[in-house]
Coordinates of C-alpha atoms in Angstrom, one line a residue:
Chain A
X1 CA -120.6 -172.4 -22.0
X2 CA -120.1 -173.1 -25.8
X3 CA -117.6 -171.0 -27.6
X4 CA -118.4 -169.4 -31.0
X5 CA -121.8 -171.2 -30.8
X6 CA -120.2 -174.7 -30.8
X7 CA -122.8 -177.1 -29.3
X8 CA -120.6 -179.9 -28.1
X9 CA -120.7 -182.4 -25.5
X10 CA -117.4 -182.5 -23.7
X11 CA -115.7 -184.9 -21.4
X12 CA -113.4 -184.0 -18.6
X13 CA -110.0 -185.4 -17.9
X14 CA -109.6 -185.6 -14.2
X15 CA -105.8 -185.9 -14.4
X16 CA -105.2 -182.8 -16.5
X17 CA -108.3 -180.8 -15.3
X18 CA -109.2 -179.9 -18.9
X19 CA -112.3 -180.6 -21.1
X20 CA -111.8 -183.0 -24.0
X21 CA -113.8 -182.8 -27.2
X22 CA -116.1 -185.6 -27.7
X23 CA -114.2 -187.1 -30.7
X24 CA -111.6 -188.5 -28.3
X25 CA -111.7 -191.7 -26.3
X26 CA -108.5 -190.7 -24.4
X27 CA -107.2 -187.3 -23.2
X28 CA -104.8 -186.0 -25.9
X29 CA -102.6 -184.7 -23.2
X30 CA -102.1 -187.7 -20.8
X31 CA -103.7 -190.6 -22.7
X32 CA -106.1 -191.5 -19.9
X33 CA -109.5 -192.8 -21.0
X34 CA -112.3 -190.2 -20.9
X35 CA -115.2 -192.3 -22.3
X36 CA -116.7 -193.3 -25.5
X37 CA -115.8 -191.7 -28.8
X38 CA -118.4 -189.2 -30.3
X39 CA -118.2 -186.6 -32.9
X40 CA -116.9 -183.0 -33.0
X41 CA -116.6 -180.4 -35.7
X42 CA -113.0 -180.0 -34.7
X43 CA -112.0 -183.6 -35.4
X44 CA -109.3 -184.3 -37.9
X45 CA -109.6 -186.8 -40.7
X46 CA -108.7 -190.3 -39.7
X47 CA -105.2 -190.9 -41.0
X48 CA -104.5 -194.1 -42.9
X49 CA -102.4 -196.6 -41.0
X50 CA -98.8 -195.4 -41.0
X51 CA -99.3 -193.3 -44.1
X52 CA -95.9 -191.8 -43.9
X53 CA -94.0 -194.9 -43.0
X54 CA -90.4 -194.3 -44.0
X55 CA -89.7 -197.0 -46.5
X56 CA -86.4 -198.8 -46.7
X57 CA -84.4 -196.0 -48.2
X58 CA -82.1 -197.5 -50.8
X59 CA -80.6 -194.2 -51.5
X60 CA -79.4 -193.8 -47.9
X61 CA -78.1 -197.4 -47.9
X62 CA -76.2 -196.8 -51.1
X63 CA -74.6 -193.6 -49.7
X64 CA -73.5 -195.4 -46.6
X65 CA -72.1 -198.2 -48.7
X66 CA -70.2 -195.8 -51.0
X67 CA -68.9 -194.0 -47.9
X68 CA -67.8 -197.3 -46.4
X69 CA -66.0 -198.3 -49.6
X70 CA -64.3 -194.9 -49.8
X71 CA -63.1 -195.0 -46.2
X72 CA -61.8 -198.6 -46.6
X73 CA -60.0 -197.6 -49.8
X74 CA -58.3 -194.7 -48.2
X75 CA -57.2 -196.7 -45.2
X76 CA -55.9 -199.6 -47.4
X77 CA -54.1 -197.2 -49.7
X78 CA -52.4 -195.5 -46.9
X79 CA -51.4 -198.8 -45.1
X80 CA -50.0 -200.3 -48.3
X81 CA -48.0 -197.3 -49.5
X82 CA -44.7 -199.0 -48.7
X83 CA -45.7 -201.8 -51.2
X84 CA -47.2 -199.6 -53.8
X85 CA -46.6 -195.8 -53.7
X86 CA -49.4 -195.0 -56.1
X87 CA -52.3 -193.0 -54.5
X88 CA -55.2 -194.8 -56.0
X89 CA -57.8 -194.2 -53.3
X90 CA -59.0 -190.8 -54.6
X91 CA -60.0 -192.5 -57.8
X92 CA -62.1 -195.0 -55.8
X93 CA -63.7 -192.1 -53.9
X94 CA -64.7 -190.1 -56.9
X95 CA -65.8 -193.2 -58.8
X96 CA -68.1 -194.1 -55.8
X97 CA -69.4 -190.5 -55.9
X98 CA -70.1 -190.7 -59.6
X99 CA -71.6 -194.2 -59.3
X100 CA -74.1 -192.8 -56.7
X101 CA -75.1 -189.9 -59.0
X102 CA -75.4 -192.2 -62.0
X103 CA -77.5 -194.8 -60.2
X104 CA -79.9 -192.3 -58.5
X105 CA -80.0 -189.3 -60.7
X106 CA -80.2 -191.0 -64.1
X107 CA -83.2 -193.0 -63.2
X108 CA -85.0 -190.5 -61.0
X109 CA -88.3 -189.9 -62.7
X110 CA -89.1 -186.9 -60.6
X111 CA -86.0 -185.1 -61.8
X112 CA -86.1 -183.2 -65.1
X113 CA -84.3 -184.8 -68.1
X114 CA -81.9 -181.8 -68.4
X115 CA -80.9 -181.8 -64.7
X116 CA -80.2 -185.5 -64.9
X117 CA -77.8 -185.3 -67.8
X118 CA -76.1 -182.1 -66.4
X119 CA -75.5 -183.8 -63.1
X120 CA -74.1 -186.8 -64.8
X121 CA -71.9 -184.6 -66.9
X122 CA -70.5 -182.5 -64.0
X123 CA -69.7 -185.6 -61.8
X124 CA -68.3 -187.5 -64.8
X125 CA -65.9 -184.6 -65.6
X126 CA -64.9 -184.3 -62.0
X127 CA -64.1 -188.1 -61.9
X128 CA -62.1 -187.8 -65.1
X129 CA -60.1 -184.8 -63.8
X130 CA -59.2 -186.7 -60.6
X131 CA -58.2 -189.8 -62.6
X132 CA -56.1 -187.6 -64.9
X133 CA -54.5 -185.8 -61.9
X134 CA -53.7 -189.0 -60.0
X135 CA -52.0 -190.4 -63.2
X136 CA -49.6 -187.4 -63.6
X137 CA -52.0 -185.0 -65.2
X138 CA -51.5 -185.3 -69.0
X139 CA -54.5 -183.0 -69.4
X140 CA -56.8 -185.3 -71.5
X141 CA -59.7 -184.7 -69.1
X142 CA -59.5 -180.9 -69.5
X143 CA -58.6 -180.8 -73.1
X144 CA -61.0 -183.5 -74.5
X145 CA -63.6 -184.8 -71.9
X146 CA -64.6 -181.4 -70.4
X147 CA -65.4 -179.6 -73.7
X148 CA -66.5 -182.5 -75.9
X149 CA -68.9 -183.9 -73.3
X150 CA -70.1 -180.4 -72.6
X151 CA -70.9 -179.9 -76.3
X152 CA -72.8 -183.2 -76.4
X153 CA -74.8 -182.4 -73.3
X154 CA -75.6 -178.9 -74.7
X155 CA -76.9 -180.4 -77.9
X156 CA -79.1 -182.8 -75.9
X157 CA -80.5 -180.0 -73.8
X158 CA -81.1 -177.9 -76.9
X159 CA -82.9 -180.8 -78.7
X160 CA -85.0 -181.4 -75.6
X161 CA -86.1 -177.8 -75.7
X162 CA -86.8 -177.8 -79.4
X163 CA -88.9 -181.0 -79.0
X164 CA -90.8 -179.6 -76.0
X165 CA -91.2 -175.9 -76.9
X166 CA -94.3 -175.6 -74.7
X167 CA -91.9 -176.2 -71.7
X168 CA -89.6 -173.4 -72.9
X169 CA -89.4 -171.9 -69.4
X170 CA -88.3 -175.2 -67.8
X171 CA -85.9 -176.3 -70.5
X172 CA -84.1 -172.9 -70.9
X173 CA -82.5 -173.2 -67.5
X174 CA -80.6 -176.3 -68.6
X175 CA -79.5 -174.7 -71.8
X176 CA -78.3 -171.5 -70.0
X177 CA -76.4 -173.7 -67.5
X178 CA -74.7 -175.5 -70.3
X179 CA -73.9 -172.3 -72.2
X180 CA -72.2 -171.1 -69.0
X181 CA -70.3 -174.4 -68.5
X182 CA -69.1 -174.4 -72.1
X183 CA -67.3 -171.1 -71.6
X184 CA -65.0 -172.7 -69.0
X185 CA -62.9 -175.2 -71.1
X186 CA -61.4 -172.5 -73.3
X187 CA -60.4 -170.5 -70.2
X188 CA -58.9 -173.6 -68.5
X189 CA -57.1 -174.6 -71.7
X190 CA -55.6 -171.1 -72.1
X191 CA -54.4 -171.1 -68.4
X192 CA -53.1 -174.7 -68.8
X193 CA -51.3 -173.6 -72.0
X194 CA -52.6 -176.7 -73.8
X195 CA -51.5 -176.9 -77.5
X196 CA -54.8 -178.7 -78.4
X197 CA -57.6 -176.2 -78.2
X198 CA -60.0 -177.2 -81.0
X199 CA -62.3 -179.1 -78.6
X200 CA -62.6 -176.0 -76.4
X201 CA -63.2 -173.8 -79.4
X202 CA -65.8 -176.2 -80.6
X203 CA -67.6 -176.0 -77.2
X204 CA -67.5 -172.2 -77.3
X205 CA -68.8 -172.1 -80.8
X206 CA -71.5 -174.5 -79.8
X207 CA -72.5 -172.2 -77.0
X208 CA -72.6 -169.1 -79.2
X209 CA -74.7 -171.0 -81.8
X210 CA -77.1 -172.1 -79.2
X211 CA -77.6 -168.5 -78.0
X212 CA -78.3 -167.5 -81.6
X213 CA -80.8 -170.3 -82.0
X214 CA -82.5 -169.4 -78.7
X215 CA -82.8 -165.8 -79.8
X216 CA -84.1 -166.7 -83.2
X217 CA -86.8 -169.0 -81.7
X218 CA -88.1 -166.2 -79.4
X219 CA -86.1 -163.2 -78.6
X220 CA -88.6 -161.7 -76.1
X221 CA -88.9 -165.0 -74.2
X222 CA -85.2 -165.5 -74.1
X223 CA -84.5 -162.0 -72.8
X224 CA -87.3 -162.4 -70.2
X225 CA -86.0 -165.7 -69.0
X226 CA -82.4 -164.5 -68.7
X227 CA -83.5 -161.3 -66.8
X228 CA -85.4 -163.5 -64.3
X229 CA -82.4 -165.7 -63.7
X230 CA -80.1 -162.7 -63.3
X231 CA -82.7 -160.8 -61.2
X232 CA -82.4 -157.8 -63.6
Chain B
X1 CA -100.3 -162.4 -65.1
X2 CA -98.6 -164.8 -67.5
X3 CA -94.8 -164.5 -67.6
X4 CA -94.7 -162.2 -64.6
X5 CA -92.2 -162.8 -61.9
X6 CA -91.3 -161.4 -58.5
X7 CA -88.2 -161.0 -56.4
X8 CA -88.3 -162.6 -53.0
X9 CA -88.5 -160.3 -50.1
X10 CA -85.6 -160.0 -47.7
X11 CA -86.6 -162.8 -45.2
X12 CA -88.1 -165.0 -47.9
X13 CA -84.5 -165.8 -49.2
X14 CA -83.8 -167.6 -45.9
X15 CA -86.4 -170.4 -46.2
X16 CA -85.4 -172.2 -49.5
X17 CA -81.8 -172.4 -48.1
X18 CA -82.8 -174.0 -44.8
X19 CA -85.8 -176.1 -45.7
X20 CA -85.3 -179.9 -45.5
X21 CA -87.2 -182.9 -44.2
X22 CA -86.5 -181.8 -40.6
X23 CA -87.4 -178.2 -41.1
X24 CA -90.3 -177.9 -43.6
X25 CA -90.6 -174.1 -43.3
X26 CA -94.3 -174.7 -43.9
X27 CA -97.0 -173.3 -41.6
X28 CA -100.7 -173.8 -41.5
X29 CA -103.8 -171.7 -40.8
X30 CA -107.2 -173.4 -40.6
X31 CA -110.8 -172.5 -40.2
X32 CA -113.4 -174.8 -38.9
X33 CA -116.9 -174.4 -40.3
X34 CA -120.3 -175.7 -39.1
X35 CA -120.6 -177.9 -42.1
X36 CA -118.7 -180.6 -44.0
X37 CA -116.4 -179.1 -46.6
X38 CA -117.3 -179.7 -50.3
X39 CA -114.2 -180.1 -52.4
X40 CA -115.8 -178.9 -55.7
X41 CA -117.2 -175.8 -54.0
X42 CA -113.8 -175.1 -52.4
X43 CA -112.0 -175.5 -55.8
X44 CA -114.4 -172.8 -57.2
X45 CA -113.7 -170.6 -54.3
X46 CA -109.9 -171.1 -54.8
X47 CA -110.2 -169.9 -58.4
X48 CA -111.8 -166.7 -57.2
X49 CA -109.4 -166.2 -54.4
X50 CA -106.3 -166.4 -56.6
X51 CA -107.7 -163.5 -58.6
X52 CA -107.4 -161.4 -55.4
X53 CA -104.0 -162.8 -54.6
X54 CA -102.1 -163.1 -57.9
X55 CA -98.8 -162.9 -56.1
X56 CA -99.6 -166.2 -54.4
X57 CA -100.2 -168.1 -57.6
X58 CA -96.5 -168.6 -58.1
X59 CA -93.8 -171.2 -58.1
X60 CA -90.3 -171.1 -56.7
X61 CA -87.5 -171.1 -59.2
X62 CA -83.8 -170.8 -59.0
X63 CA -81.9 -168.0 -60.7
X64 CA -78.1 -167.6 -61.0
X65 CA -77.7 -165.4 -57.9
X66 CA -81.2 -165.4 -56.2
X67 CA -84.4 -167.5 -56.2
X68 CA -87.4 -165.8 -57.8
X69 CA -91.2 -166.4 -57.9
X70 CA -92.6 -167.2 -61.3
X71 CA -96.3 -166.8 -61.9
X72 CA -98.4 -169.9 -62.7
X73 CA -101.0 -170.2 -65.5
X74 CA -103.1 -172.7 -63.7
X75 CA -104.6 -172.2 -60.3
X76 CA -103.5 -174.5 -57.5
X77 CA -105.8 -177.6 -57.0
X78 CA -107.4 -178.1 -53.6
X79 CA -106.9 -181.5 -52.1
X80 CA -108.4 -183.8 -49.4
X81 CA -106.2 -183.7 -46.3
X82 CA -104.6 -187.1 -45.9
X83 CA -101.2 -186.4 -44.2
X84 CA -99.8 -184.7 -41.2
X85 CA -99.7 -180.9 -40.8
X86 CA -96.9 -178.8 -42.1
X87 CA -95.5 -181.6 -44.3
X88 CA -92.5 -180.4 -46.4
X89 CA -93.1 -179.4 -50.0
X90 CA -91.4 -181.7 -52.4
X91 CA -89.8 -179.2 -54.8
X92 CA -88.5 -182.0 -57.0
X93 CA -92.1 -183.0 -57.8
X94 CA -93.8 -179.6 -57.7
X95 CA -92.7 -176.0 -57.1
X96 CA -96.0 -174.8 -55.7
X97 CA -95.7 -172.8 -52.5
X98 CA -99.2 -173.1 -51.2
X99 CA -101.5 -176.0 -50.4
X100 CA -105.3 -175.8 -49.9
X101 CA -106.5 -178.8 -47.9
X102 CA -109.9 -179.8 -46.7
X103 CA -111.2 -182.6 -44.4
X104 CA -114.3 -182.9 -42.3
X105 CA -115.3 -179.3 -41.3
X106 CA -111.7 -177.9 -41.7
X107 CA -110.3 -175.8 -44.5
X108 CA -106.5 -175.4 -44.2
X109 CA -104.0 -173.3 -46.0
X110 CA -100.4 -174.5 -45.8
X111 CA -97.8 -172.1 -46.9
X112 CA -94.1 -172.3 -47.6
X113 CA -92.7 -169.3 -45.6
X114 CA -91.0 -167.8 -48.7
X115 CA -94.4 -166.8 -50.0
X116 CA -95.7 -164.9 -47.0
X117 CA -96.0 -164.9 -43.2
X118 CA -98.9 -165.7 -40.9
X119 CA -100.7 -162.4 -41.6
X120 CA -100.7 -162.9 -45.3
X121 CA -101.8 -166.5 -45.0
X122 CA -104.6 -165.6 -42.7
X123 CA -105.9 -162.9 -45.1
X124 CA -105.8 -165.5 -47.9
X125 CA -107.7 -168.0 -45.8
X126 CA -110.3 -165.4 -44.8
X127 CA -110.9 -164.6 -48.5
X128 CA -111.0 -168.3 -49.4
X129 CA -113.7 -168.9 -46.8
X130 CA -115.6 -165.8 -47.8
X131 CA -115.8 -167.1 -51.4
X132 CA -116.6 -170.6 -50.2
X133 CA -119.5 -169.4 -48.2
X134 CA -120.5 -167.2 -51.2
X135 CA -120.4 -164.0 -49.3
X136 CA -121.6 -160.8 -50.9
X137 CA -120.6 -158.1 -48.5
X138 CA -117.0 -158.1 -47.3
X139 CA -117.6 -155.1 -45.0
X140 CA -114.0 -154.2 -45.4
X141 CA -113.0 -157.2 -43.3
X142 CA -112.0 -159.5 -46.2
X143 CA -109.8 -158.8 -49.2
X144 CA -111.6 -159.1 -52.5
X145 CA -110.6 -158.2 -56.1
X146 CA -111.4 -154.6 -55.3
X147 CA -108.6 -154.5 -52.8
X148 CA -105.8 -155.2 -55.3
X149 CA -103.0 -152.7 -54.7
X150 CA -99.5 -152.3 -56.1
X151 CA -98.2 -152.1 -52.5
X152 CA -99.2 -155.8 -52.0
X153 CA -95.9 -156.9 -53.6
X154 CA -93.6 -154.4 -51.9
X155 CA -90.6 -155.6 -49.9
X156 CA -91.3 -153.6 -46.7
X157 CA -87.9 -154.5 -45.3
X158 CA -86.1 -152.6 -48.0
X159 CA -88.6 -149.8 -47.8
X160 CA -88.0 -149.3 -44.1
X161 CA -84.2 -149.9 -44.2
X162 CA -82.4 -147.3 -42.1
X163 CA -78.7 -148.2 -42.0
X164 CA -77.9 -146.1 -38.9
X165 CA -80.0 -148.3 -36.7
X166 CA -77.8 -151.3 -36.2
X167 CA -77.7 -152.7 -32.7
X168 CA -76.1 -156.1 -32.9
X169 CA -76.9 -158.6 -30.1
X170 CA -74.9 -161.7 -29.4
X171 CA -77.4 -164.3 -28.4
X172 CA -76.4 -167.3 -26.2
X173 CA -77.1 -170.9 -27.2
X174 CA -80.5 -171.8 -25.8
X175 CA -81.8 -175.0 -24.2
X176 CA -83.3 -177.5 -26.6
X177 CA -86.1 -179.9 -25.9
X178 CA -85.0 -183.5 -26.3
X179 CA -87.1 -186.4 -27.4
X180 CA -87.8 -189.1 -29.9
X181 CA -89.5 -188.3 -33.2
X182 CA -92.5 -190.4 -34.3
X183 CA -91.4 -193.7 -35.8
X184 CA -93.3 -192.9 -39.0
X185 CA -92.1 -189.2 -39.1
X186 CA -94.7 -186.5 -39.2
X187 CA -96.1 -184.1 -36.6
X188 CA -98.7 -184.3 -33.9
X189 CA -101.0 -181.4 -33.2
X190 CA -102.7 -180.5 -30.0
X191 CA -105.1 -177.6 -29.8
X192 CA -106.5 -176.0 -26.7
X193 CA -109.5 -173.6 -26.7
X194 CA -109.6 -170.8 -24.1
X195 CA -112.3 -168.2 -23.5
X196 CA -111.1 -164.8 -24.6
X197 CA -112.9 -163.0 -21.7
X198 CA -111.3 -165.2 -19.1
X199 CA -107.7 -164.9 -20.3
X200 CA -108.1 -161.2 -21.0
X201 CA -109.4 -160.7 -17.5
X202 CA -106.5 -162.7 -16.1
X203 CA -103.8 -160.9 -18.0
X204 CA -105.3 -157.6 -17.2
X205 CA -105.3 -158.5 -13.5
X206 CA -101.6 -159.4 -13.8
X207 CA -100.9 -156.1 -15.7
X208 CA -99.4 -157.9 -18.8
X209 CA -100.4 -158.8 -22.4
X210 CA -101.8 -162.2 -23.3
X211 CA -98.7 -163.0 -25.3
X212 CA -96.6 -162.2 -22.2
X213 CA -98.7 -164.5 -20.0
X214 CA -98.6 -167.4 -22.5
X215 CA -94.8 -167.0 -23.1
X216 CA -94.1 -167.0 -19.3
X217 CA -96.4 -170.1 -18.9
X218 CA -94.6 -171.9 -21.7
X219 CA -91.2 -171.1 -20.2
X220 CA -92.4 -172.5 -16.8
X221 CA -93.8 -175.6 -18.5
X222 CA -90.5 -176.3 -20.2
X223 CA -88.6 -175.7 -17.0
X224 CA -90.7 -178.1 -15.0
X225 CA -90.8 -180.9 -17.5
X226 CA -87.2 -180.8 -18.7
X227 CA -83.7 -181.1 -17.3
X228 CA -82.4 -177.6 -16.5
X229 CA -79.1 -178.6 -15.0
X230 CA -77.1 -177.2 -17.8
X231 CA -78.1 -173.7 -17.0
X232 CA -78.8 -172.7 -20.6
X233 CA -81.6 -170.2 -21.1
X234 CA -85.1 -171.3 -22.1
X235 CA -85.7 -169.0 -25.1
X236 CA -89.1 -168.4 -26.7
X237 CA -88.8 -166.9 -30.1
X238 CA -91.8 -164.6 -30.8
X239 CA -92.4 -163.4 -34.4
X240 CA -93.6 -159.8 -34.4
X241 CA -95.9 -158.5 -37.2
X242 CA -94.0 -155.4 -38.3
X243 CA -96.9 -154.1 -40.5
X244 CA -98.5 -152.3 -37.5
X245 CA -95.3 -150.7 -36.5
X246 CA -94.2 -149.5 -40.0
X247 CA -97.5 -148.8 -41.6
X248 CA -97.2 -151.5 -44.2
X249 CA -100.0 -153.4 -46.0
X250 CA -97.7 -155.8 -47.9
X251 CA -98.8 -159.4 -48.4
X252 CA -95.2 -160.6 -48.6
X253 CA -93.3 -161.5 -45.4
X254 CA -92.8 -158.6 -43.0
X255 CA -92.0 -159.9 -39.5
X256 CA -89.2 -159.7 -37.0
X257 CA -88.3 -162.0 -34.2
X258 CA -88.1 -161.1 -30.5
X259 CA -86.2 -163.7 -28.4
X260 CA -87.3 -163.8 -24.8
X261 CA -85.1 -165.9 -22.5
X262 CA -85.0 -167.0 -18.9
X263 CA -82.3 -168.9 -17.2
X264 CA -84.3 -171.2 -14.9
X265 CA -83.6 -171.4 -11.2
X266 CA -85.5 -173.5 -8.6
X267 CA -86.3 -170.4 -6.6
X268 CA -88.0 -168.5 -9.5
X269 CA -91.7 -167.9 -9.0
X270 CA -94.4 -167.6 -11.8
X271 CA -94.7 -163.9 -11.0
X272 CA -90.9 -163.3 -11.5
X273 CA -91.0 -165.1 -14.8
X274 CA -93.9 -163.0 -16.0
X275 CA -92.2 -159.8 -14.9
X276 CA -88.9 -160.8 -16.7
X277 CA -90.8 -161.7 -19.9
X278 CA -92.8 -158.4 -19.7
X279 CA -89.6 -156.3 -19.4
X280 CA -87.8 -158.2 -22.2
X281 CA -90.8 -158.0 -24.5
X282 CA -91.2 -154.3 -23.9
X283 CA -87.6 -153.7 -24.8
X284 CA -87.8 -155.9 -27.9
X285 CA -90.9 -154.2 -29.1
X286 CA -89.5 -150.7 -28.8
X287 CA -89.2 -148.8 -32.1
X288 CA -85.4 -148.8 -32.0
X289 CA -85.3 -152.6 -31.5
X290 CA -87.7 -153.2 -34.3
X291 CA -85.9 -150.9 -36.6
X292 CA -82.7 -152.7 -35.7
X293 CA -84.2 -156.1 -36.7
X294 CA -85.0 -154.7 -40.2
X295 CA -81.5 -153.1 -40.5
X296 CA -79.8 -156.3 -39.5
X297 CA -81.8 -158.4 -41.9
X298 CA -81.2 -156.1 -44.8
X299 CA -77.6 -155.6 -44.0
X300 CA -76.7 -159.1 -45.1
X301 CA -78.3 -158.4 -48.5
X302 CA -76.4 -155.2 -48.7
X303 CA -72.9 -156.7 -48.2
X304 CA -70.8 -155.6 -51.2
X305 CA -70.6 -158.4 -53.7
X306 CA -73.4 -160.5 -52.1
X307 CA -75.6 -160.0 -55.1
X308 CA -73.0 -161.8 -57.3
X309 CA -72.4 -164.8 -55.1
X310 CA -73.8 -167.9 -56.9
X311 CA -77.1 -169.1 -55.4
X312 CA -75.8 -172.6 -54.4
X313 CA -73.0 -171.0 -52.4
X314 CA -75.3 -168.4 -51.0
X315 CA -77.7 -171.1 -49.8
X316 CA -74.9 -172.9 -48.0
X317 CA -73.8 -169.7 -46.2
X318 CA -77.4 -168.8 -45.3
X319 CA -78.1 -172.3 -44.0
X320 CA -75.0 -172.2 -41.8
X321 CA -75.8 -168.7 -40.5
X322 CA -79.4 -169.7 -39.7
X323 CA -78.2 -172.8 -37.8
X324 CA -75.9 -170.7 -35.5
X325 CA -77.9 -167.5 -35.3
X326 CA -81.5 -168.9 -35.5
X327 CA -82.0 -172.5 -34.6
X328 CA -79.3 -172.7 -31.8
X329 CA -80.5 -169.6 -30.0
X330 CA -84.2 -170.6 -29.4
X331 CA -86.0 -173.3 -27.5
X332 CA -89.5 -172.9 -29.0
X333 CA -91.4 -170.4 -31.2
X334 CA -94.7 -168.9 -30.0
X335 CA -96.5 -166.9 -32.7
X336 CA -99.6 -165.0 -31.8
X337 CA -101.4 -164.2 -35.1
X338 CA -103.9 -162.0 -33.2
X339 CA -107.6 -161.5 -33.6
X340 CA -109.3 -162.5 -36.8
X341 CA -112.6 -160.9 -37.8
X342 CA -115.1 -162.0 -40.5
X343 CA -118.2 -160.3 -42.0
X344 CA -121.2 -160.6 -39.7
X345 CA -123.2 -162.8 -42.1
X346 CA -120.5 -165.5 -41.9
X347 CA -119.8 -165.5 -38.2
X348 CA -122.5 -168.1 -37.5
X349 CA -120.8 -170.6 -39.9
X350 CA -117.3 -170.3 -38.5
X351 CA -116.6 -172.3 -35.3
X352 CA -112.9 -171.6 -34.8
X353 CA -109.4 -171.2 -36.2
X354 CA -106.1 -172.8 -35.7
X355 CA -102.5 -171.8 -36.5
X356 CA -99.7 -174.4 -36.6
X357 CA -96.0 -173.6 -37.1
X358 CA -93.5 -176.1 -38.5
X359 CA -91.3 -177.8 -35.9
X360 CA -87.6 -178.3 -36.5
X361 CA -85.0 -180.7 -35.1
X362 CA -83.7 -178.2 -32.6
X363 CA -87.2 -176.8 -31.9
X364 CA -89.4 -179.9 -31.9
X365 CA -92.4 -178.2 -30.3
X366 CA -93.8 -174.9 -31.5
X367 CA -96.9 -172.9 -30.6
X368 CA -99.4 -170.9 -32.6
X369 CA -102.1 -168.7 -31.1
X370 CA -105.1 -167.3 -33.0
X371 CA -108.3 -165.7 -31.8
X372 CA -111.6 -165.8 -33.4
X373 CA -114.8 -164.6 -31.8
X374 CA -114.8 -165.4 -28.1
X375 CA -112.4 -168.3 -28.6
X376 CA -108.6 -168.3 -28.5
X377 CA -106.9 -171.4 -29.9
X378 CA -103.5 -172.3 -28.6
X379 CA -102.1 -174.9 -31.0
X380 CA -99.0 -177.0 -30.4
X381 CA -97.2 -178.9 -33.1
X382 CA -94.8 -181.6 -31.9
X383 CA -92.5 -183.8 -33.9
X384 CA -91.6 -185.8 -30.8
X385 CA -93.8 -188.5 -29.2
X386 CA -93.6 -187.0 -25.7
X387 CA -96.3 -184.4 -24.8
X388 CA -95.1 -183.6 -21.4
X389 CA -94.4 -179.9 -22.0
X390 CA -97.7 -179.3 -23.8
X391 CA -99.6 -181.2 -21.0
X392 CA -97.8 -179.1 -18.3
X393 CA -98.6 -175.9 -20.2
X394 CA -102.4 -176.6 -20.4
X395 CA -102.4 -177.9 -16.8
X396 CA -100.7 -174.7 -15.6
X397 CA -103.4 -172.7 -17.3
X398 CA -106.3 -174.8 -15.9
X399 CA -104.9 -175.5 -12.5
X400 CA -102.8 -172.5 -11.6
X401 CA -104.9 -169.8 -13.4
X402 CA -108.2 -171.6 -13.2
X403 CA -108.9 -171.1 -16.9
X404 CA -111.4 -173.3 -18.8
X405 CA -109.4 -175.3 -21.3
X406 CA -110.9 -177.6 -24.0
X407 CA -108.5 -179.8 -25.9
X408 CA -108.4 -181.9 -29.1
X409 CA -105.7 -183.3 -31.2
X410 CA -105.0 -184.8 -34.6
X411 CA -104.1 -188.2 -33.1
X412 CA -101.1 -188.7 -35.3
X413 CA -99.6 -192.1 -34.6
X414 CA -101.6 -192.8 -31.5
X415 CA -101.9 -196.5 -31.0

């Protein structure tokens, strides 16, 4: 008896004791042949041959390679400590990490410009801090690299927003992230007790200036976008 | 609606944290019509339908502490189906949360679970088909622009939160179906049509609900076809539509999950499995149990300071919690959407419906059930190549219970 008025010729699979819609040559349950292929309103589109074939994933290969290099570096470093007591392997590990980000984020067309440079900035700063720490921590990474690179990236995000004001909603996230990140160097410098604080002050001033510019461009949009992101 | 935004409901926060290539968190409801689908006509219908569902014309965005839904200016474009069901959304490319697909006689709506649950998606699909078929009289069965209501957006979890109901259950780790995924990735789908009168009569004669009968049959099928030597329970996770129990009409998520488990023994009979499932389901659907689900869900959100944990860290914690408390404690999910009704003038044009739930690595087979007219469709999605459990399930229905079963599949990756 047809269900919901469906007028279909069905075939029966003797193995499974079920009816099979006419668009199948084989029983979808057991794969045994049930006869010639016909048509049915329930049939799916014919998928292209292997439409979702997982391509050779260069990203995965690169990650594995970086992981391999990192593990080898750590092992070699530990085994040769009696010859050279310097811990150089953490530098290799963070460099591999940054190389991976640089290679795959910088040239990823799907990723937004702002996110690409922010990712690069964050991982570059982490790499510099590790190099600085492993070399006795003079503090150049915190005092100079962190704030000055941050100021540069903020300016780039800001320019990107000014040049694409129709994408205000997209671009403002990057600017807000950078404003947040630029508040950190001054805090870190004060905790570290660094005598050189002008780069951090410059970063902070830059962040404040950017807020003023954002508000002057469109106060209502700025307030709305901030309230969305803070869920307020 | 330009510039408007919405907070995510309580359970919606889970899905962006756990979604990945092996857990798309995308489910699908489809309607099969008596005619080939015209893409242009469907696009026109989709323009109208989003006027009735403005809360679905949104994209997912990240805030500092929570995700949020941001309204879109342009309606979502319909597209010709060309890939497997419940494919993950690529949020690096687009932040849309809903896909409208067509192919042959089928109109499908694929939804990222953050947006809504099965009930919301089914209502959306009904309205879409109503506009596609140029219906005039909705007869109160389909949502149109007249139905817009401010309660559509409400977070019914928060509204029904009662902190004193808090029964915490420690769930054991469940048995997981093993198998090899398709070489080219993707999901296979197998659908079985049952006659509503037949299965209704059978379940009535056994003194149980249809969901109980299907759950027990699924447990039995898994037990027969898999290695049960480890003694872990076979757990079927059943989403429960909480709207009926808490008088809610929200179009956001509002569901709970009832976990029904049986530790298989050789001596167990079908009747004993059915009886065990019946008892557990009755307990899980009691008002106190359902209230407890809501309380437990909302309790995580109410932890002091949780609101100020940065989103990235929050996502890691949610993902870890979901792995141990969700994925590890279930074998399969069986979701019964229920009976769908359409205006009388359209009934002749609609041949059937389907519901497909996304599979995950730990739960590679999932089951969706939906009833339209005199036809119940039991749909299985499978990320593994082996169909043994599904085959056994339909064979149990046809051979043990003598039900008429008609099957078809999407033939994903069949040689």
